Amino acid sequence: MNEETIYIIKNNPMIRQFLKEESYHYKYLYRDDNYIKTIERLAKEKYGLTITNKIENFKNTLNLINAFMSVIE
């Protein structure tokens, strides 16, 4: 693992938490430094931080506001 990969892990709390929970990914990081991009993608999927998840959450919020407004009327 090179210094840049270590720097990314230390400065990104999402990746650090993911690696604490899924520590077997360290094995792949030691073999391939570019695996950090895969870990970032997997962490975003696990914690619901992908674009599709954000859009879905926004849509749900709008539906909740719409339901609240229809109850007020």
Coordinates of C-alpha atoms in Angstrom, one line a residue:
M1 CA 0.0 0.0 0.0
N2 CA 1.5 3.4 -1.0
E3 CA 1.4 6.6 1.0
E4 CA -1.3 8.1 -1.2
T5 CA -3.7 5.3 -0.4
I6 CA -2.9 5.6 3.3
Y7 CA -3.6 9.3 3.2
I8 CA -7.0 8.7 1.5
I9 CA -7.9 6.2 4.2
K10 CA -6.9 8.4 7.1
N11 CA -8.7 11.5 5.7
N12 CA -12.0 9.9 4.6
P13 CA -14.1 8.8 7.6
M14 CA -16.5 6.9 5.4
I15 CA -13.7 4.7 3.9
R16 CA -12.1 4.3 7.3
Q17 CA -15.4 3.1 8.9
F18 CA -16.0 0.8 6.0
L19 CA -12.6 -0.8 6.3
K20 CA -13.2 -1.2 10.1
E21 CA -16.4 -3.1 9.4
E22 CA -15.2 -5.0 6.3
S23 CA -11.5 -5.5 7.1
Y24 CA -10.9 -8.2 4.6
H25 CA -10.7 -5.5 1.9
Y26 CA -7.2 -4.6 3.3
K27 CA -6.0 -7.8 1.6
Y28 CA -6.9 -6.4 -1.8
L29 CA -5.5 -3.0 -1.0
Y30 CA -2.1 -4.4 -0.3
R31 CA -2.2 -6.2 -3.7
D32 CA -3.5 -3.3 -5.8
D33 CA -3.4 0.4 -4.9
N34 CA -6.2 1.2 -7.3
Y35 CA -8.6 -0.9 -5.3
I36 CA -9.2 2.2 -3.1
K37 CA -11.7 3.4 -5.9
T38 CA -13.6 0.1 -5.5
I39 CA -13.7 0.5 -1.8
E40 CA -15.0 4.0 -2.1
R41 CA -17.8 2.8 -4.4
L42 CA -18.7 -0.1 -2.1
A43 CA -18.7 2.3 0.9
K44 CA -21.0 4.7 -0.8
E45 CA -23.4 1.9 -1.7
K46 CA -23.3 0.5 1.8
Y47 CA -24.0 3.8 3.5
G48 CA -26.5 5.0 0.9
L49 CA -24.5 7.9 -0.4
T50 CA -24.8 7.2 -4.1
I51 CA -26.6 9.7 -6.4
T52 CA -29.6 7.3 -6.8
N53 CA -29.9 7.0 -3.1
K54 CA -29.8 10.8 -2.6
I55 CA -32.5 11.3 -5.3
E56 CA -34.7 8.6 -3.7
N57 CA -34.3 10.3 -0.3
F58 CA -35.2 13.7 -1.8
K59 CA -38.2 12.1 -3.6
N60 CA -39.4 10.6 -0.3
T61 CA -39.0 13.9 1.5
L62 CA -41.1 15.6 -1.2
N63 CA -43.8 12.9 -0.9
L64 CA -43.8 13.5 2.9
I65 CA -44.2 17.2 2.5
N66 CA -47.0 16.7 -0.1
A67 CA -48.8 14.4 2.3
F68 CA -48.5 16.9 5.1
M69 CA -49.8 19.7 2.9
S70 CA -52.8 17.6 1.8
V71 CA -53.6 16.9 5.5
I72 CA -53.5 20.6 6.3
E73 CA -55.9 21.5 3.4

